PDB file of C-alpha atoms in Angstrom:
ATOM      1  CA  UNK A1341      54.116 161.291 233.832  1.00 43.00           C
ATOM      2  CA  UNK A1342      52.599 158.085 233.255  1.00 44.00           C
ATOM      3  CA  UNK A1343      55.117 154.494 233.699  1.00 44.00           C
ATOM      4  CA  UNK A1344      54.433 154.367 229.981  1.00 50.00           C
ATOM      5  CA  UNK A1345      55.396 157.247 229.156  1.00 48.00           C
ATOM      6  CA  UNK A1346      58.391 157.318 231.384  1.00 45.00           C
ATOM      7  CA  UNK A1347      59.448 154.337 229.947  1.00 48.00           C
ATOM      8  CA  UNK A1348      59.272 155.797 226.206  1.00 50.00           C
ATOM      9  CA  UNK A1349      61.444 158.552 227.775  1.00 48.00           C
ATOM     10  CA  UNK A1350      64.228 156.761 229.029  1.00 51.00           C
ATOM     11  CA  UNK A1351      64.281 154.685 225.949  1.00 54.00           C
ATOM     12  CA  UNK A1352      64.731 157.481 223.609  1.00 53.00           C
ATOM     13  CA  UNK A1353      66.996 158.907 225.479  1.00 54.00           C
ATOM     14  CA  UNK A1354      69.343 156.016 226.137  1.00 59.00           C
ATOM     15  CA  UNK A1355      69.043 154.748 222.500  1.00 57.00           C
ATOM     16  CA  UNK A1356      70.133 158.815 221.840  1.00 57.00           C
ATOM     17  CA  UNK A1357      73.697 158.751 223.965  1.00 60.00           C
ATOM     18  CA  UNK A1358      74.518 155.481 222.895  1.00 61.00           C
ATOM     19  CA  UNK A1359      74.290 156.143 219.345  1.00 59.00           C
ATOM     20  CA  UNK A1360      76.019 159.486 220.495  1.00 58.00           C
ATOM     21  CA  UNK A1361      78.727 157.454 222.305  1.00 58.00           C
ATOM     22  CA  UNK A1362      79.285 155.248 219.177  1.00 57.00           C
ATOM     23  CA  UNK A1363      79.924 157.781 216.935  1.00 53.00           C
ATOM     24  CA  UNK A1364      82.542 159.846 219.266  1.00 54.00           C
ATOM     25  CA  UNK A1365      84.564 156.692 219.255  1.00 57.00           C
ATOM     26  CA  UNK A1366      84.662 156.885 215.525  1.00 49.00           C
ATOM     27  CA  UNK A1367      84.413 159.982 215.425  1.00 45.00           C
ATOM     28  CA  UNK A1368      85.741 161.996 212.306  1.00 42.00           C
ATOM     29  CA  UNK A1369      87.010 158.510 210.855  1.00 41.00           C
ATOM     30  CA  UNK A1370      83.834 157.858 208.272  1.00 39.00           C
ATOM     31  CA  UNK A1371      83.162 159.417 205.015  1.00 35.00           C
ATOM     32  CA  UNK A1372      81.755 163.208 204.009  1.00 36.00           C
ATOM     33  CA  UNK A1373      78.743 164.115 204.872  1.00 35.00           C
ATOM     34  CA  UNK A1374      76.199 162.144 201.592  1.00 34.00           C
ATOM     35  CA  UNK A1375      74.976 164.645 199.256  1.00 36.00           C
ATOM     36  CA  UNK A1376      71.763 163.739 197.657  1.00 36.00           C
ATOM     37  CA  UNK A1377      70.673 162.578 194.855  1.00 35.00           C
ATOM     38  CA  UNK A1378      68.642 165.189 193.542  1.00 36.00           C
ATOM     39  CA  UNK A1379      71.375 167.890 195.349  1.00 36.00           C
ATOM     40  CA  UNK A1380      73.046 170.567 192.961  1.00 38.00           C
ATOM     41  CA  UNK A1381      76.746 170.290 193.345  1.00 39.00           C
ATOM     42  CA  UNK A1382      77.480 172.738 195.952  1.00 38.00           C
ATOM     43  CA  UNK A1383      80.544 173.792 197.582  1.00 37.00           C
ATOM     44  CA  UNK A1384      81.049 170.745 199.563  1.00 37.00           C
ATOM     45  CA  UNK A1385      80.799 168.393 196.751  1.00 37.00           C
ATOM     46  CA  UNK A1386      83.056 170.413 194.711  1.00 37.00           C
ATOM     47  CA  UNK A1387      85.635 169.344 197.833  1.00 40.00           C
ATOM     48  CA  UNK A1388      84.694 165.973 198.660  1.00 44.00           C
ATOM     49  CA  UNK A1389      87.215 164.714 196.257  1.00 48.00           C
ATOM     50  CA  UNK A1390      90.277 166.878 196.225  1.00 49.00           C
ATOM     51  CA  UNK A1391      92.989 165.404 194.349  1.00 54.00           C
ATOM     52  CA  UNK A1392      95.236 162.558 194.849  1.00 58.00           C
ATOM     53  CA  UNK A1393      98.147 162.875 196.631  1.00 67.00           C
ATOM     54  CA  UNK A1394     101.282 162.638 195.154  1.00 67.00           C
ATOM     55  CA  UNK A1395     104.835 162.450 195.460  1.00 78.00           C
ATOM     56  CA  UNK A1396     107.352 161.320 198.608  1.00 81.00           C
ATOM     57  CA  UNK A1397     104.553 161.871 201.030  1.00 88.00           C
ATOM     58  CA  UNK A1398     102.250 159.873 199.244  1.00 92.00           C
ATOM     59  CA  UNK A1399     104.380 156.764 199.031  1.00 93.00           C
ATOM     60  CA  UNK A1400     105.400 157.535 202.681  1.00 95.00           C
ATOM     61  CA  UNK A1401     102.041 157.408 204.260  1.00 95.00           C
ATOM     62  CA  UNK A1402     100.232 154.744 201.877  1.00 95.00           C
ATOM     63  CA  UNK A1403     103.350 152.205 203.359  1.00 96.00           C
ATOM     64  CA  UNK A1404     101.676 152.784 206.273  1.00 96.00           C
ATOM     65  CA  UNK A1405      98.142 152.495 205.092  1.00 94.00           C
ATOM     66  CA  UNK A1406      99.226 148.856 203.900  1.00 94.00           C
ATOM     67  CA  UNK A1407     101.493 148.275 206.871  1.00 96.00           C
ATOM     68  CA  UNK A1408      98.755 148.937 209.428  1.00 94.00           C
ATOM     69  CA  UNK A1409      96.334 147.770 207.241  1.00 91.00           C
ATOM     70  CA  UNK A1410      97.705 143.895 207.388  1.00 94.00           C
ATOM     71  CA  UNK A1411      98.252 144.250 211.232  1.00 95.00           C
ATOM     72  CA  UNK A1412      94.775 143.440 211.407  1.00 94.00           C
ATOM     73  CA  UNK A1413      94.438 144.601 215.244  1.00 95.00           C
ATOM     74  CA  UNK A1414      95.373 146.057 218.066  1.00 95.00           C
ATOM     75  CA  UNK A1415      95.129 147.754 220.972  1.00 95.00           C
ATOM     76  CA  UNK A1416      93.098 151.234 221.185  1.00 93.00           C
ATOM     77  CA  UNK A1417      93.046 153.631 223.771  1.00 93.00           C
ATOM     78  CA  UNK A1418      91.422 157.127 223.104  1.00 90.00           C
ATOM     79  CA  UNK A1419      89.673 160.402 224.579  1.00 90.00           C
ATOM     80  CA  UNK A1420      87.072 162.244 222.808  1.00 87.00           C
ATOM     81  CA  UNK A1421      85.498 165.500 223.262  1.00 87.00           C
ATOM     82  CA  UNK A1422      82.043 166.523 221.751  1.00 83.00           C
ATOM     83  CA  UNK A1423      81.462 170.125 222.356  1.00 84.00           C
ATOM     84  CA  UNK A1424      79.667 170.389 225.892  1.00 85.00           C
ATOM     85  CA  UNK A1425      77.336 167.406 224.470  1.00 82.00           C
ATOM     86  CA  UNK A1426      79.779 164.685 225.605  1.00 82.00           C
ATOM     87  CA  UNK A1427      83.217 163.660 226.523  1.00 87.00           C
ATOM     88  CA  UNK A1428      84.485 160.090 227.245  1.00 87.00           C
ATOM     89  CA  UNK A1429      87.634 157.653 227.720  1.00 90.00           C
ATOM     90  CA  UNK A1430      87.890 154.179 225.600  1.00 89.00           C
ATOM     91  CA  UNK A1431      89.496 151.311 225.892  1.00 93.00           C
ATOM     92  CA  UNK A1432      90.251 148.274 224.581  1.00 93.00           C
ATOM     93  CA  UNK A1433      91.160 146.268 221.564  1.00 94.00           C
ATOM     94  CA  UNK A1434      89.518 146.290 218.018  1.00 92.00           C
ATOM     95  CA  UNK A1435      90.421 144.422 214.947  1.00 93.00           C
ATOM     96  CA  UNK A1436      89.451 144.729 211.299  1.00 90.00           C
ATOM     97  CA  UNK A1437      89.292 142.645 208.819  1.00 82.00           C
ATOM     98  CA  UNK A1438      87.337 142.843 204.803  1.00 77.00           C
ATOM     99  CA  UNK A1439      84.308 141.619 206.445  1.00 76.00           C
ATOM    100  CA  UNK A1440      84.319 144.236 208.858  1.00 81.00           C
ATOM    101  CA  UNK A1441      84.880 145.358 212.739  1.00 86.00           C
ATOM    102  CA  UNK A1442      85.656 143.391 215.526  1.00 91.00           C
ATOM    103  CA  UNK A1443      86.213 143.525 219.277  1.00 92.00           C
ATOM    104  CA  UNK A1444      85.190 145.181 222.316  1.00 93.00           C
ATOM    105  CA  UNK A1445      85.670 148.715 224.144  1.00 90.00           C
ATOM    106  CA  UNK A1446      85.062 150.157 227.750  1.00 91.00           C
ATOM    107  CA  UNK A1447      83.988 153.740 227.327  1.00 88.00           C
ATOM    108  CA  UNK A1448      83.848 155.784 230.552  1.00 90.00           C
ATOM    109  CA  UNK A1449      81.967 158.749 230.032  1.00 87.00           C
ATOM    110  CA  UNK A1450      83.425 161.514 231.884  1.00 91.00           C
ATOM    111  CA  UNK A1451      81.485 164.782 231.403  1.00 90.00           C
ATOM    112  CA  UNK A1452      78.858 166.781 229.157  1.00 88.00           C
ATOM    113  CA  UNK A1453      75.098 166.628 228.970  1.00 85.00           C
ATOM    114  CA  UNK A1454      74.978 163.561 227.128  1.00 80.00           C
ATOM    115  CA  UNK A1455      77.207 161.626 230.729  1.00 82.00           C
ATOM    116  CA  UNK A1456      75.167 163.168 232.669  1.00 84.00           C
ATOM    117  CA  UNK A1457      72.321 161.810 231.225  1.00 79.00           C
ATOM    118  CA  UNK A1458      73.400 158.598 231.406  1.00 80.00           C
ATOM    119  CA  UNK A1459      74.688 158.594 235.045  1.00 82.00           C
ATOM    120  CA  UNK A1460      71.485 159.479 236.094  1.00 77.00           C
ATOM    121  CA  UNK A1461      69.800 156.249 234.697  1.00 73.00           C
ATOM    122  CA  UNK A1462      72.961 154.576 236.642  1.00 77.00           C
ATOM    123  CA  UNK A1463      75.239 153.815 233.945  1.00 80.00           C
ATOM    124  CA  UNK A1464      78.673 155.245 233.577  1.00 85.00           C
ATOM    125  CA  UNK A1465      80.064 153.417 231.732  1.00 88.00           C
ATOM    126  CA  UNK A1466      79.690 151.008 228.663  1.00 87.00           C
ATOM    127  CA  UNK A1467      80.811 147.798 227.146  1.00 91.00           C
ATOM    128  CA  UNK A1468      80.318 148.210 223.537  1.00 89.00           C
ATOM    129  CA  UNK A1469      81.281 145.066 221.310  1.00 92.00           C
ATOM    130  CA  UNK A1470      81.456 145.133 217.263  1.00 90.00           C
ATOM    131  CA  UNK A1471      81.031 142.759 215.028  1.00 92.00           C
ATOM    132  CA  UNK A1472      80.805 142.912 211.170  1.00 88.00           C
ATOM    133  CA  UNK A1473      77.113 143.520 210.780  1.00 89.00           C
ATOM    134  CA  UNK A1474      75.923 144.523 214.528  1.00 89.00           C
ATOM    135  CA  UNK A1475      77.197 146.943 217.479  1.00 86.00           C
ATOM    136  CA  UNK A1476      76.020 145.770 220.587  1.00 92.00           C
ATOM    137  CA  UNK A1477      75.830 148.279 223.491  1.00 89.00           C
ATOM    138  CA  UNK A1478      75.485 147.316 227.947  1.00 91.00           C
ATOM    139  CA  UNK A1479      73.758 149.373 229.672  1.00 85.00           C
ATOM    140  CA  UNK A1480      73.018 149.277 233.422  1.00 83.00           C
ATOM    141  CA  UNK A1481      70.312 147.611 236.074  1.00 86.00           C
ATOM    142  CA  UNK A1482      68.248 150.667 235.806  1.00 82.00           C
ATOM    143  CA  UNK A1483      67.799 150.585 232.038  1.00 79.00           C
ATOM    144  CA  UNK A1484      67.660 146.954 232.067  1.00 85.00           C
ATOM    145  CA  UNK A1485      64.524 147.332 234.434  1.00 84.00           C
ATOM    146  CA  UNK A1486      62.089 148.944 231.862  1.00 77.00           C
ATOM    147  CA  UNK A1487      62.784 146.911 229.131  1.00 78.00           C
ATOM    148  CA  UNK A1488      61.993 144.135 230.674  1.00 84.00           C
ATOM    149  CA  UNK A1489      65.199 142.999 231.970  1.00 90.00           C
ATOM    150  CA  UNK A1490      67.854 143.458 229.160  1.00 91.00           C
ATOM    151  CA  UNK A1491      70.659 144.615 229.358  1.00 91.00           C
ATOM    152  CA  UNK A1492      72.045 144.880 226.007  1.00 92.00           C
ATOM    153  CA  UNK A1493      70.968 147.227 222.967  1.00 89.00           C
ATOM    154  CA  UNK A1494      71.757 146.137 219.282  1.00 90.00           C
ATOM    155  CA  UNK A1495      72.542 147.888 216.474  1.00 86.00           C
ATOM    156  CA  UNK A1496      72.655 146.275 213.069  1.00 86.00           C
ATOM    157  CA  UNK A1497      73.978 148.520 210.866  1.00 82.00           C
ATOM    158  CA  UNK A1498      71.537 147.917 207.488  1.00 81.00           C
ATOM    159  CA  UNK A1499      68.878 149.643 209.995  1.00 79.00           C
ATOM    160  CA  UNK A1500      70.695 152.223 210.644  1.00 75.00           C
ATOM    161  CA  UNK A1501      71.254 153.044 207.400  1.00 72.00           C
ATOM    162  CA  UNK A1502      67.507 153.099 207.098  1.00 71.00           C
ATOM    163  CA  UNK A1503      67.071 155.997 210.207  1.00 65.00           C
ATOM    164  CA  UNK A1504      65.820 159.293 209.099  1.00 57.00           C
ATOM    165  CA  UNK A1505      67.729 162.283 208.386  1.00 54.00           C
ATOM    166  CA  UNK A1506      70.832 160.187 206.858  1.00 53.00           C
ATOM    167  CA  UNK A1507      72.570 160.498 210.919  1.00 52.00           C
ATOM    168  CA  UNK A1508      71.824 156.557 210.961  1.00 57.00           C
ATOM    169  CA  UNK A1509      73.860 155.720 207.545  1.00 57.00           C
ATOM    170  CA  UNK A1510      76.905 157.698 208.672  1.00 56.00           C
ATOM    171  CA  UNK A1511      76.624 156.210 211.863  1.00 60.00           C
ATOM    172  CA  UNK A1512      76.927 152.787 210.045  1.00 59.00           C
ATOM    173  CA  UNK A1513      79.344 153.782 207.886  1.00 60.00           C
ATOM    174  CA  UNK A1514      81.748 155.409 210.881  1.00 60.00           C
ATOM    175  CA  UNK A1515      81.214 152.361 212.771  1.00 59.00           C
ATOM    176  CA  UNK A1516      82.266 150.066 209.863  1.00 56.00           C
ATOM    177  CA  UNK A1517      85.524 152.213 209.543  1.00 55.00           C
ATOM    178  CA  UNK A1518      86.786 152.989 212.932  1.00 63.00           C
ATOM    179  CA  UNK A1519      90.566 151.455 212.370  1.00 77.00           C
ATOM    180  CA  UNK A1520      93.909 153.265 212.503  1.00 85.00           C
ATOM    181  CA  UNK A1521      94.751 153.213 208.407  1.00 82.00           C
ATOM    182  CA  UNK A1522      91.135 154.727 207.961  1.00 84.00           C
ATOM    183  CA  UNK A1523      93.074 158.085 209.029  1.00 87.00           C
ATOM    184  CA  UNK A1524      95.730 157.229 207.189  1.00 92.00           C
ATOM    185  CA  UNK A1525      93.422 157.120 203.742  1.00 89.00           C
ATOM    186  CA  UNK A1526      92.370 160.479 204.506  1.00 87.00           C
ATOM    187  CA  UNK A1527      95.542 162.334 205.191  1.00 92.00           C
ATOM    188  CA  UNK A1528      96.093 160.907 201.820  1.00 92.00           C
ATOM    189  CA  UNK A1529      93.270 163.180 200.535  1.00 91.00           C
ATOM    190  CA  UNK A1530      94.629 166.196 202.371  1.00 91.00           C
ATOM    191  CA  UNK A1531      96.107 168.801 199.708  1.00 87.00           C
ATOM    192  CA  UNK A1532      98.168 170.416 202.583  1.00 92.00           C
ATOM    193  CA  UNK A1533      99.783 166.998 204.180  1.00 93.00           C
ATOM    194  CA  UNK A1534     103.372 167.515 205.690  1.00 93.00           C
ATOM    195  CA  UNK A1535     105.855 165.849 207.566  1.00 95.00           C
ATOM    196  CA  UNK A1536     106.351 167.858 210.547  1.00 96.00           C
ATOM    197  CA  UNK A1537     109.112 166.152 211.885  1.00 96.00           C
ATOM    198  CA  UNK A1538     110.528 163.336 214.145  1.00 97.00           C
ATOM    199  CA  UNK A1539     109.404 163.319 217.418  1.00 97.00           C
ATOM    200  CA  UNK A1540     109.317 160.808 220.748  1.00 97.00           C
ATOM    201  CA  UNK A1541     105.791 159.458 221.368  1.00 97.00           C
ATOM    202  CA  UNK A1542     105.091 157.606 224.634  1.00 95.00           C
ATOM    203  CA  UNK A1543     109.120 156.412 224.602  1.00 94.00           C
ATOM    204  CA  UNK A1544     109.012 155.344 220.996  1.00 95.00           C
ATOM    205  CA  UNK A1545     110.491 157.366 218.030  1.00 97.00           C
ATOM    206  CA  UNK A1546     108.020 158.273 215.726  1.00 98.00           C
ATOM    207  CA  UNK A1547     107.411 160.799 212.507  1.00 97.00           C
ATOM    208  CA  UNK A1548     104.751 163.176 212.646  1.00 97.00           C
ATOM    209  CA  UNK A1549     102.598 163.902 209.773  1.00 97.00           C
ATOM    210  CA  UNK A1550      99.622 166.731 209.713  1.00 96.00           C
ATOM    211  CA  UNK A1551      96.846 167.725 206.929  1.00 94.00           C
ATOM    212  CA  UNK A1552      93.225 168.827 206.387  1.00 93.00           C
ATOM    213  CA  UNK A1553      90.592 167.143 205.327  1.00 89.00           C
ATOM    214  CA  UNK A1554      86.944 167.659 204.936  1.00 77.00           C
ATOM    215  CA  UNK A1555      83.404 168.131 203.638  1.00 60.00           C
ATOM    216  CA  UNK A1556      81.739 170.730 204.885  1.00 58.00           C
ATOM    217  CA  UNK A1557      83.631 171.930 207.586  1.00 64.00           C
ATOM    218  CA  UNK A1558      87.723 171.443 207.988  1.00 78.00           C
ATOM    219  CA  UNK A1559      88.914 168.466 210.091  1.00 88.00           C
ATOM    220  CA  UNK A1560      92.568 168.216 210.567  1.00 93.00           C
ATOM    221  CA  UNK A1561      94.269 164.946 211.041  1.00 93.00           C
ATOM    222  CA  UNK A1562      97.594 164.354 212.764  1.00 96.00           C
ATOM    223  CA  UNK A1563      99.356 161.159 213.161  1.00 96.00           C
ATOM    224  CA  UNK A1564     102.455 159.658 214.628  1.00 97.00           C
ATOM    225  CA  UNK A1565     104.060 156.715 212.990  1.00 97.00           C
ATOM    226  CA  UNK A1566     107.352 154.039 214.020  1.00 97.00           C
ATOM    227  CA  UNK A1567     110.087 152.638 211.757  1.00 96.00           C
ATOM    228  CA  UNK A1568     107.566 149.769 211.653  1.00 96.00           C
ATOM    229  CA  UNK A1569     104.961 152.180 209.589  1.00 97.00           C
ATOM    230  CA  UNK A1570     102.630 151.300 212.201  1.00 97.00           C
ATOM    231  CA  UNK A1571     100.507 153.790 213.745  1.00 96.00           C
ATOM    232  CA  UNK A1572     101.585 154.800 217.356  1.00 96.00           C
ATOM    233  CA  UNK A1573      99.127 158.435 217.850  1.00 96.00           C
ATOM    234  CA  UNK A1574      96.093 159.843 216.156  1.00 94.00           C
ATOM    235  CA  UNK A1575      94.632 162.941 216.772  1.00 93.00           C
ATOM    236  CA  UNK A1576      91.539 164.535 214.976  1.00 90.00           C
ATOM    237  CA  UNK A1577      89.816 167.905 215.104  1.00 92.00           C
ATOM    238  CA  UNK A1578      86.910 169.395 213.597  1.00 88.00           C
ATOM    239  CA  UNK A1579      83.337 170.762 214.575  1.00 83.00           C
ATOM    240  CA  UNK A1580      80.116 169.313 215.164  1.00 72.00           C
ATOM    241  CA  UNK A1581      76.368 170.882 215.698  1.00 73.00           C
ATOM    242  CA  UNK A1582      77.534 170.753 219.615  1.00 67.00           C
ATOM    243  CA  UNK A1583      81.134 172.245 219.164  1.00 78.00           C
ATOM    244  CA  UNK A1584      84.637 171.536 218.791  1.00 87.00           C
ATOM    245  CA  UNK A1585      85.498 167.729 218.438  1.00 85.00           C
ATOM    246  CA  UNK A1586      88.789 166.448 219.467  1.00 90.00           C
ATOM    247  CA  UNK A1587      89.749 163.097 219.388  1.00 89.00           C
ATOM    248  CA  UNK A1588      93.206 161.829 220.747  1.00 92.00           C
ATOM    249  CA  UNK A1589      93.590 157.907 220.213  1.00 92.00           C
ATOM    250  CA  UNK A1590      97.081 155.283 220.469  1.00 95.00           C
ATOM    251  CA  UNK A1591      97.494 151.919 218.980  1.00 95.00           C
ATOM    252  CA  UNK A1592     100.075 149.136 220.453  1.00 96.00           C
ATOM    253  CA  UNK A1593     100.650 146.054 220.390  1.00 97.00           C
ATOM    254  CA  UNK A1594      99.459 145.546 216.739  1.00 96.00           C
ATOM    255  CA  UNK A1595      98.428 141.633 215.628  1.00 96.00           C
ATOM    256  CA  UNK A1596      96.795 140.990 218.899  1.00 97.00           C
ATOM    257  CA  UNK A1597      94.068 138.060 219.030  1.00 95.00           C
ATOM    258  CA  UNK A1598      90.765 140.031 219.330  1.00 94.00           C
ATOM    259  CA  UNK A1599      87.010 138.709 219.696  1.00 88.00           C
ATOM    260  CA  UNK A1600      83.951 139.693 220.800  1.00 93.00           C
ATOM    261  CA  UNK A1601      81.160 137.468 221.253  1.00 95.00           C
ATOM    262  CA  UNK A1602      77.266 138.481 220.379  1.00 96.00           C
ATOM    263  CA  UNK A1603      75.155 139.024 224.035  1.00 96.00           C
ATOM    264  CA  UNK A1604      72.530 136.225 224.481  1.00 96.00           C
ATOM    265  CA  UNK A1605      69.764 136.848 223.017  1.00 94.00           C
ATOM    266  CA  UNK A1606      67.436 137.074 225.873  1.00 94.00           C
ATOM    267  CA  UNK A1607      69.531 139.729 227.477  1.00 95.00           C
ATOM    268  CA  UNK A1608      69.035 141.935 224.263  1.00 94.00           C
ATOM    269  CA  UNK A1609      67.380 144.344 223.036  1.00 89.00           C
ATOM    270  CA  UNK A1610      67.213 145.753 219.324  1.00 89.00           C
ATOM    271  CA  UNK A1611      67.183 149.538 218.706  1.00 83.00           C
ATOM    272  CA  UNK A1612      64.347 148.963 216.123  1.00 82.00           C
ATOM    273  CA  UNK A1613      61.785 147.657 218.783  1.00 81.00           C
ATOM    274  CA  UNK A1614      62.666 149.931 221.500  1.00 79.00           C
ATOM    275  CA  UNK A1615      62.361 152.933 218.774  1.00 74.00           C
ATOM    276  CA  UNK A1616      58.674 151.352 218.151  1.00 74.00           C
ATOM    277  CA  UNK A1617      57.537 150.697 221.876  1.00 69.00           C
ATOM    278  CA  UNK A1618      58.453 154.568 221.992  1.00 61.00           C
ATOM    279  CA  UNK A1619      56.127 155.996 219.224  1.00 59.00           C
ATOM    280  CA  UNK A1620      53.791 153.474 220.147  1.00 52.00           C
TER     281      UNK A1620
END
């Protein structure tokens, strides 16, 4: 294989897990799959929109969509599991506002093709920062070493949007969405929501509340809430093309100052040119 070439490789493959890594940490948080346009109303659109909730349960769980919604931040850590395709830890703090995501994570990847991958071009791990229009991703020496020393790879969202196949716009619009109330919004869509009862989560007392939601495929959502209607536990499951997804995240310390600052500019690198220095 030619340096070219074997440069085009590793680019399209690292560009691949990170946007892979991205959207396990938001995993199952963004909207139904689109339907198009010109699409008959299938099954799956027929669903997208079940009914309202309504009733006790509904005025329970949307004072906590407003009451974690005005936190504004706080602290995440989470697991997620992508079929055998990838699984990885996260940490950090994340804060969202109307004009979009902020803050930064550390996500360890800790097993599945996708970490392997990755730990083979010497990076095991990630800083990802967001900020309202752009997700920035840091990737090792190695990587940095064929594209001409940068370290960073940036995502603005508007091209994502624009990547074949519609992957890229759901991407975006995961991305855009990954805060606790976002779950909260669609238990609030879930037909079958219940309060399953009071329960002790990581020493705090909390009330546990379960439903389904969905497009195409199930997803069931299950979180854990305080007397403050904040947000302690979320956990997510569903399916992907690569398996079962399972997502287990916690919140604390809600209202904490979070930034993230954009990489200089000569240690970056945008997805868009390293997509065209591959086909070319």
């Amino acid at each position: 294989m030619t340096g070219t070439r074997a440069r085009r490789t590793v680019v399209s493959v690292v560009v691949s897990a990170v946007l892979a890594c991205g959207t396990a940490c938001t995993a199952g948080e963004g909207p139904a799959p689109r339907q198009s346009a010109s699409a008959p109303p299938g099954p799956a659109a027929r669903t997208s929109r079940p009914p309202a909730l309504t009733g006790p349960s509904a005025d329970a769980l949307r004072s906590v969509e407003r009451a974690t919604g005005r936190a504004g931040s706080a602290r995440v850590e989470s697991t997620t599991v992508m079929g055998g395709e990838l699984s990885l830890e996260a940490v950090g703090a994340l804060g969202w506002r109307d004009d979009g995501l902020t803050g930064t994570l550390t996500i360890t990847y800790t097993g599945g093709t996708t970490a392997e991958t990755m730990r083979s071009l010497g990076t095991t791990a990630m800083e990802a920062r967001y900020l309202p229009d752009a997700y920035y991703a840091r990737m090792g020496d190695e990587f940095a070493d064929r594209v001409g020393g940068r370290h960073w790879i940036k995502y603005v969202y508007e091209d994502l949007e624009d990547l074949g196949g519609g992957a890229g716009a759901g991407f975006a619009d995961q991305m855009r969405k990954t805060t606790p109330h976002q779950a909260v919004k669609a238990l609030l869509t879930a037909e079958d929501v219940r309060k399953v009862g009071e329960e002790t989560t990581r020493g705090r007392r909390t009330t546990h509340w379960s439903g389904t939601v969905g497009g195409e495929t199930a997803q069931t959502v299950d979180i854990w809430v305080d007397d403050r209607n904040l947000l302690v536990k979320k956990v997510e499951r569903g399916r992907t093309k690569t398996g079962e997804l399972t997502q287990t995240a916690y919140y604390s310390d809600y209202g904490v100052p979070v930034s993230a600052r954009r990489p200089p500019a000569g240690d970056t690198a945008d997805f868009k040119e390293l997509l065209a220095s591959q086909s070319g």
